[in-house]
Short mmCIF file of C-alpha atoms in Angstrom, two decimals:
data_model
loop_
_atom_site.label_atom_id
_atom_site.label_comp_id
_atom_site.label_asym_id
_atom_site.label_seq_id
_atom_site.Cartn_x
_atom_site.Cartn_y
_atom_site.Cartn_z
CA UNK A 4 34.85 -3.29 -37.11
CA UNK A 5 31.99 -5.75 -37.57
CA UNK A 6 31.14 -5.91 -33.78
CA UNK A 7 30.77 -2.16 -33.61
CA UNK A 8 28.87 -2.01 -36.92
CA UNK A 9 26.25 -4.44 -35.91
CA UNK A 10 25.88 -3.60 -32.22
CA UNK A 11 22.47 -2.13 -32.29
CA UNK A 12 21.11 -4.86 -34.52
CA UNK A 13 22.67 -7.57 -32.25
CA UNK A 14 21.15 -5.80 -29.21
CA UNK A 15 17.72 -6.12 -30.77
CA UNK A 16 18.13 -9.89 -31.73
CA UNK A 17 19.65 -10.72 -28.42
CA UNK A 18 16.65 -9.25 -26.66
CA UNK A 19 14.56 -11.85 -28.34
CA UNK A 20 16.75 -14.60 -27.08
CA UNK A 21 17.14 -13.14 -23.57
CA UNK A 22 13.37 -12.62 -23.31
CA UNK A 23 13.00 -16.37 -23.58
CA UNK A 24 15.86 -17.16 -21.19
CA UNK A 25 15.18 -15.23 -18.04
CA UNK A 26 12.23 -16.36 -15.92
CA UNK A 27 13.67 -13.79 -13.48
CA UNK A 28 15.45 -10.74 -14.51
CA UNK A 29 18.51 -9.93 -12.21
CA UNK A 30 20.43 -7.35 -14.23
CA UNK A 31 18.29 -4.35 -14.09
CA UNK A 32 18.71 -3.95 -10.27
CA UNK A 33 22.53 -3.96 -10.57
CA UNK A 34 22.65 -1.93 -13.71
CA UNK A 35 20.39 0.78 -12.21
CA UNK A 36 22.53 0.90 -9.04
CA UNK A 37 25.59 1.19 -11.31
CA UNK A 38 24.10 3.98 -13.25
CA UNK A 39 22.75 5.73 -10.21
CA UNK A 40 25.79 5.28 -8.00
CA UNK A 41 26.07 8.70 -6.21
CA UNK A 42 29.83 8.64 -6.79
CA UNK A 43 29.19 9.21 -10.47
CA UNK A 44 26.58 11.93 -9.85
CA UNK A 45 27.77 15.57 -9.69
CA UNK A 46 24.38 17.06 -9.01
CA UNK A 47 23.46 18.38 -5.59
CA UNK A 48 21.03 15.96 -4.01
CA UNK A 49 17.79 17.15 -2.82
CA UNK A 50 16.57 16.88 0.82
CA UNK A 51 14.36 13.97 -0.06
CA UNK A 52 17.25 12.11 -1.75
CA UNK A 53 19.52 12.80 1.26
CA UNK A 54 16.85 11.57 3.65
CA UNK A 55 16.37 8.36 1.55
CA UNK A 56 20.17 7.78 1.49
CA UNK A 57 20.42 8.33 5.26
CA UNK A 58 17.53 5.85 5.78
CA UNK A 59 19.15 3.11 3.53
CA UNK A 60 22.50 3.64 5.36
CA UNK A 61 20.75 3.20 8.53
CA UNK A 62 19.16 0.05 7.34
CA UNK A 63 22.48 -1.26 6.04
CA UNK A 64 23.95 -0.57 9.50
CA UNK A 65 21.26 -2.19 11.32
CA UNK A 66 21.62 -5.43 9.18
CA UNK A 67 25.23 -5.46 9.88
CA UNK A 68 24.64 -5.40 13.40
CA UNK A 69 22.24 -8.31 13.08
CA UNK A 70 24.87 -10.25 11.15
CA UNK A 71 27.56 -9.62 13.80
CA UNK A 72 25.41 -11.88 16.17
CA UNK A 73 23.87 -14.17 13.50
CA UNK A 74 26.20 -14.39 10.45
CA UNK A 75 23.88 -16.71 8.56
CA UNK A 76 20.70 -14.77 9.12
CA UNK A 77 19.32 -14.81 5.62
CA UNK A 78 16.78 -12.15 6.07
CA UNK A 79 19.47 -9.81 7.25
CA UNK A 80 21.84 -10.80 4.29
CA UNK A 81 19.14 -10.17 1.79
CA UNK A 82 18.27 -6.89 3.32
CA UNK A 83 21.88 -5.84 3.42
CA UNK A 84 22.23 -6.74 -0.36
CA UNK A 85 19.12 -4.78 -1.31
CA UNK A 86 20.31 -1.79 0.73
CA UNK A 87 23.82 -1.62 -0.68
CA UNK A 88 22.74 -2.26 -4.21
CA UNK A 89 20.13 0.56 -3.99
CA UNK A 90 22.96 2.78 -2.47
CA UNK A 91 25.09 1.90 -5.61
CA UNK A 92 27.62 -0.01 -3.29
CA UNK A 93 28.01 -3.05 -5.47
CA UNK A 94 31.33 -3.88 -3.87
CA UNK A 95 29.69 -4.03 -0.49
CA UNK A 96 26.96 -6.25 -1.87
CA UNK A 97 29.33 -8.80 -3.12
CA UNK A 98 30.15 -10.35 0.25
CA UNK A 99 26.66 -10.95 1.49
CA UNK A 100 25.70 -12.22 -1.87
CA UNK A 101 28.47 -14.62 -1.77
CA UNK A 102 27.30 -15.91 1.61
CA UNK A 103 23.70 -16.19 0.37
CA UNK A 104 25.02 -18.27 -2.60
CA UNK A 105 26.91 -20.52 -0.16
CA UNK A 106 23.84 -20.90 1.97
CA UNK A 107 21.59 -21.75 -0.99
CA UNK A 108 23.46 -24.02 -3.38
CA UNK A 109 20.17 -25.39 -4.67
CA UNK A 110 19.23 -21.86 -5.66
CA UNK A 111 21.33 -20.52 -8.54
CA UNK A 112 19.82 -17.15 -8.64
CA UNK A 113 22.06 -15.84 -6.00
CA UNK A 114 25.17 -17.10 -7.78
CA UNK A 115 24.03 -15.53 -10.94
CA UNK A 116 23.39 -12.23 -9.21
CA UNK A 117 26.85 -12.57 -7.67
CA UNK A 118 28.45 -13.13 -11.06
CA UNK A 119 26.61 -10.10 -12.55
CA UNK A 120 27.91 -7.99 -9.64
CA UNK A 121 31.46 -9.11 -10.25
CA UNK A 122 31.08 -8.30 -13.92
CA UNK A 123 29.92 -4.85 -13.06
CA UNK A 124 32.92 -4.55 -10.81
CA UNK A 125 35.20 -5.63 -13.60
CA UNK A 126 36.10 -8.78 -11.90
CA UNK A 127 35.61 -10.66 -15.18
CA UNK A 128 37.55 -13.80 -14.03
CA UNK A 129 35.48 -14.08 -11.01
CA UNK A 130 32.34 -13.58 -12.75
CA UNK A 131 33.30 -16.26 -15.37
CA UNK A 132 34.13 -18.75 -12.64
CA UNK A 133 30.85 -18.03 -10.97
CA UNK A 134 28.77 -18.52 -14.11
CA UNK A 135 30.71 -21.71 -14.92
CA UNK A 136 30.08 -23.06 -11.49
CA UNK A 137 26.30 -22.58 -11.96
CA UNK A 138 26.46 -24.21 -15.31
CA UNK A 139 28.42 -27.25 -13.93
CA UNK A 140 25.57 -28.00 -11.51
CA UNK A 141 22.82 -26.82 -13.81
CA UNK A 142 23.80 -27.07 -17.35
CA UNK A 143 20.43 -25.65 -18.62
CA UNK A 144 20.49 -22.57 -16.42
CA UNK A 145 19.89 -19.98 -19.17
CA UNK A 146 20.55 -17.04 -16.78
CA UNK A 147 24.04 -18.18 -16.25
CA UNK A 148 24.58 -19.22 -19.83
CA UNK A 149 23.42 -15.68 -21.19
CA UNK A 150 25.52 -14.08 -18.61
CA UNK A 151 28.70 -16.00 -19.56
CA UNK A 152 28.12 -15.51 -23.30
CA UNK A 153 27.69 -11.78 -22.64
CA UNK A 154 31.00 -11.72 -20.64
CA UNK A 155 32.90 -13.63 -23.43
CA UNK A 156 31.63 -11.23 -26.04
CA UNK A 157 32.73 -8.28 -23.74
CA UNK A 158 36.07 -9.84 -23.59
CA UNK A 159 36.20 -9.94 -27.36
CA UNK A 160 36.19 -13.75 -27.26
CA UNK A 161 33.23 -14.57 -29.75
CA UNK A 162 34.62 -18.03 -30.74
CA UNK A 163 34.75 -19.06 -27.10
CA UNK A 164 30.98 -17.93 -26.92
CA UNK A 165 30.14 -19.89 -29.97
CA UNK A 166 31.88 -22.95 -28.65
CA UNK A 167 30.13 -22.73 -25.42
CA UNK A 168 26.64 -22.57 -27.04
CA UNK A 169 27.59 -25.39 -29.55
CA UNK A 170 28.73 -27.66 -26.53
CA UNK A 171 25.39 -26.83 -24.73
CA UNK A 172 23.44 -27.86 -27.91
CA UNK A 173 25.50 -31.14 -28.30
CA UNK A 174 24.46 -32.13 -24.67
CA UNK A 175 20.93 -30.93 -24.89
CA UNK A 176 19.39 -33.97 -26.33
CA UNK A 177 20.76 -36.32 -23.80
CA UNK A 178 20.05 -33.91 -20.92
CA UNK A 179 16.34 -33.34 -22.10
CA UNK A 180 15.87 -37.08 -22.26
CA UNK A 181 16.92 -37.54 -18.69
CA UNK A 182 14.92 -34.62 -17.53
CA UNK A 183 12.65 -32.94 -20.12
CA UNK A 184 13.02 -29.25 -20.44
CA UNK A 185 16.66 -29.09 -18.90
CA UNK A 186 17.96 -27.02 -21.76
CA UNK A 187 15.83 -24.57 -23.83
CA UNK A 188 17.19 -25.55 -27.23
CA UNK A 189 15.40 -22.79 -29.12
CA UNK A 190 16.73 -20.06 -26.76
CA UNK A 191 20.26 -21.39 -27.17
CA UNK A 192 19.99 -21.28 -30.86
CA UNK A 193 18.76 -17.66 -30.63
CA UNK A 194 21.78 -16.81 -28.64
CA UNK A 195 24.15 -18.77 -31.16
CA UNK A 196 22.61 -16.95 -34.19
CA UNK A 197 23.19 -13.56 -32.43
CA UNK A 198 26.73 -14.23 -32.03
CA UNK A 199 27.10 -15.43 -35.63
CA UNK A 200 25.40 -12.13 -36.63
CA UNK A 201 27.65 -10.21 -34.40
CA UNK A 202 30.58 -11.62 -36.47
CA UNK A 203 28.83 -10.91 -39.82
CA UNK A 204 28.54 -14.65 -40.33
CA UNK A 205 25.09 -13.94 -41.69
CA UNK A 206 24.71 -17.41 -43.46
CA UNK A 207 25.53 -19.31 -40.35
CA UNK A 208 23.00 -17.10 -38.33
CA UNK A 209 20.26 -17.76 -40.98
CA UNK A 210 20.92 -21.37 -40.79
CA UNK A 211 20.77 -21.46 -36.97
CA UNK A 212 17.57 -19.52 -37.00
CA UNK A 213 16.07 -21.92 -39.67
CA UNK A 214 16.70 -24.91 -37.36
CA UNK A 215 15.22 -22.93 -34.37
CA UNK A 216 12.15 -22.40 -36.54
CA UNK A 217 11.88 -26.11 -37.27
CA UNK A 218 12.37 -26.96 -33.66
CA UNK A 219 9.52 -24.60 -32.60
CA UNK A 220 7.20 -26.32 -35.05
CA UNK A 221 8.16 -29.63 -33.62
CA UNK A 222 7.69 -28.75 -30.09
CA UNK A 223 4.51 -26.82 -30.50
CA UNK A 224 1.88 -26.40 -33.26
CA UNK A 225 2.19 -22.60 -32.82
CA UNK A 226 5.29 -21.21 -34.49
CA UNK A 227 7.59 -19.18 -32.50
CA UNK A 228 7.98 -15.47 -33.61
CA UNK A 229 11.47 -14.84 -32.39
CA UNK A 230 13.57 -16.84 -34.83
CA UNK A 231 11.20 -15.61 -37.59
CA UNK A 232 11.83 -12.03 -36.67
CA UNK A 233 15.57 -12.50 -36.20
CA UNK A 234 15.96 -14.15 -39.50
CA UNK A 235 14.04 -11.22 -41.25
CA UNK A 236 16.39 -8.73 -39.66
CA UNK A 237 19.35 -10.71 -40.90
CA UNK A 238 18.02 -11.00 -44.39
CA UNK A 239 17.38 -7.30 -44.48
CA UNK A 240 20.91 -6.57 -43.25
CA UNK A 241 22.14 -8.63 -46.21
CA UNK A 242 20.01 -6.44 -48.57
CA UNK A 243 17.20 -8.97 -49.11
CA UNK A 244 14.29 -6.71 -48.17
CA UNK A 245 11.71 -8.56 -50.29
CA UNK A 246 12.59 -11.82 -48.52
CA UNK A 247 12.48 -10.14 -45.00
CA UNK A 248 9.13 -8.39 -45.20
CA UNK A 249 6.97 -11.63 -45.20
CA UNK A 250 8.97 -12.81 -42.14
CA UNK A 251 8.32 -9.43 -40.31
CA UNK A 252 4.48 -9.65 -41.18
CA UNK A 253 4.51 -13.25 -39.83
CA UNK A 254 6.47 -12.35 -36.74
CA UNK A 255 4.12 -9.51 -35.94
CA UNK A 256 1.02 -11.80 -36.48
CA UNK A 257 2.38 -14.42 -34.12
CA UNK A 258 3.82 -12.20 -31.34
CA UNK A 259 1.86 -11.75 -28.12
CA UNK A 260 0.22 -8.33 -27.92
CA UNK A 261 2.50 -6.94 -25.38
CA UNK A 262 5.39 -7.30 -27.75
CA UNK A 263 4.00 -6.03 -31.03
CA UNK A 264 5.06 -2.41 -30.47
CA UNK A 265 8.65 -3.41 -29.55
CA UNK A 266 8.90 -5.65 -32.49
CA UNK A 267 7.67 -2.89 -34.76
CA UNK A 268 10.50 -0.74 -33.52
CA UNK A 269 12.95 -3.34 -34.70
CA UNK A 270 11.35 -3.67 -37.85
CA UNK A 271 11.24 0.12 -38.53
CA UNK A 272 14.95 0.62 -37.81
CA UNK A 273 16.98 0.80 -41.13
CA UNK A 274 19.67 -1.67 -41.98
CA UNK A 275 22.92 -1.21 -39.99
CA UNK A 276 24.70 -0.21 -43.09
CA UNK A 277 22.40 2.89 -43.31
CA UNK A 278 22.39 3.61 -39.58
CA UNK A 279 26.08 3.39 -38.70
CA UNK A 280 26.33 7.19 -38.25
CA UNK A 281 22.85 7.39 -36.51
CA UNK A 282 22.43 4.62 -33.92
CA UNK A 283 18.88 4.07 -32.90
CA UNK A 284 17.38 5.63 -29.84
CA UNK A 285 17.25 4.21 -26.43
CA UNK A 286 13.77 2.97 -27.07
CA UNK A 287 14.88 0.02 -28.89
CA UNK A 288 14.22 -3.11 -26.54
CA UNK A 289 17.06 -3.85 -24.06
CA UNK A 290 18.59 -7.05 -23.10
CA UNK A 291 16.56 -7.51 -20.00
CA UNK A 292 13.03 -7.19 -21.28
CA UNK A 293 10.27 -9.51 -20.08
CA UNK A 294 9.90 -13.08 -21.28
CA UNK A 295 8.55 -13.47 -24.78
CA UNK A 296 5.87 -15.82 -26.10
CA UNK A 297 4.19 -15.45 -22.75
CA UNK A 298 0.67 -14.08 -22.07
CA UNK A 299 0.53 -10.56 -20.44
CA UNK A 300 0.79 -11.13 -16.64
CA UNK A 301 2.14 -9.55 -13.62
CA UNK A 302 5.91 -9.19 -13.47
CA UNK A 303 7.67 -12.21 -12.15
CA UNK A 304 9.26 -12.34 -8.70
CA UNK A 305 12.70 -10.98 -8.75
CA UNK A 306 15.82 -12.43 -6.98
CA UNK A 307 16.21 -9.38 -4.59
CA UNK A 308 14.13 -9.53 -1.62
CA UNK A 309 10.96 -7.56 -0.95
CA UNK A 310 11.44 -4.00 0.56
CA UNK A 311 13.63 -4.57 3.56
CA UNK A 312 12.10 -4.42 6.91
CA UNK A 313 13.58 -2.66 9.96
CA UNK A 314 16.58 -4.57 11.50
CA UNK A 315 14.42 -5.30 14.46
CA UNK A 316 12.07 -7.26 12.44
CA UNK A 317 14.94 -9.11 10.87
CA UNK A 318 16.35 -10.08 14.32
CA UNK A 319 12.89 -11.45 15.23
CA UNK A 320 12.80 -13.47 12.13
CA UNK A 321 16.01 -15.18 13.20
CA UNK A 322 14.36 -16.47 16.40
#
C-alpha cells in the first residue's frame, strides 16, 4: 500500500512542517509517558525507580487532597497532570487537563495537550472534537491543525485531511488581513504536500511545495530551506535524482547549523522504493523536533509545568 510504502519518507517531510508549526512541543511528554508506562514493562524495577514512583504517587495524592478543598487550584491541577503523566497514567491526567482547559479558554495549549492525551487513549472522536474546538476559536493554531491532520491520517481519512488543509488555506488571506500572522501559510502547505506525497500524488506535492517556495520568497528575502528539501525528496522518489541534487545542496546551504546534520540524514536515505525492506533507523528526525529556520537557542517553554512542588507549597499558592 502507498501509505506503508512511503511512511518513512513522509515522516521526514512532516518533520519539516511540524518543526515550523510548534512553538511549544507537547507530544514528547505524552509519548514518553505512554512508552514508559510501567504497565507495559516486564522488567523488575530498581530500588531507585521504586522510590521515584513512590515519590510521584505521594505527590499525586497530595495534589488530590488540595483539590478536594480547592477544585480550581491551578497549581495543584498542573502538578497532578505532571505527576500522572510521568507515572504513565494518561487516563488519570485527562480529568485535570480538561479542568485546566476549562479554566483557561484563552490558552489553547491545555486543550491541545488534552486532545493528544485522548488520542493516545484511543478516544479518537473525543480528540477530534477537542482539536476542532481549538480551531474554531483560533483557526491558525498550528498545534491543533497538525494534531487533527495526524489523527485523520491515523483513521485512514487522507481526503478529509486534505480538505481541512485546503479550507484553511482558503481562509488564510482574509484571516491574515484582519490579523497578520494568524495562519502560517507556508507551514500549512508543507503539511498539505506531505499528505499528497503520502498518497503518492507526487505531482500535487511538488506543485504545493513550489507555491510554498514562492510564498517564502515573497515574505522574506531569505529562501526557506524546508519546501526546497521536501521537493528534492519527492523528485528523488520519482527517480529524478539529477533534479533533486541541486535542491538538496540548496537546502543544506540555507538551513540553520543545528539542522544540517538531520537534513543530511534525510538526504542520505535511499529512495523509498529501494528501502521498503530496510526502513531507516530511528535516528531519522521525528515529528516533534525543534522549530526549523530558527537560530540556535534554549529550548522553548513547554506546556507542562515546572517540576511539581510539594503539596504544602501548592496549598500556600492558593491563598
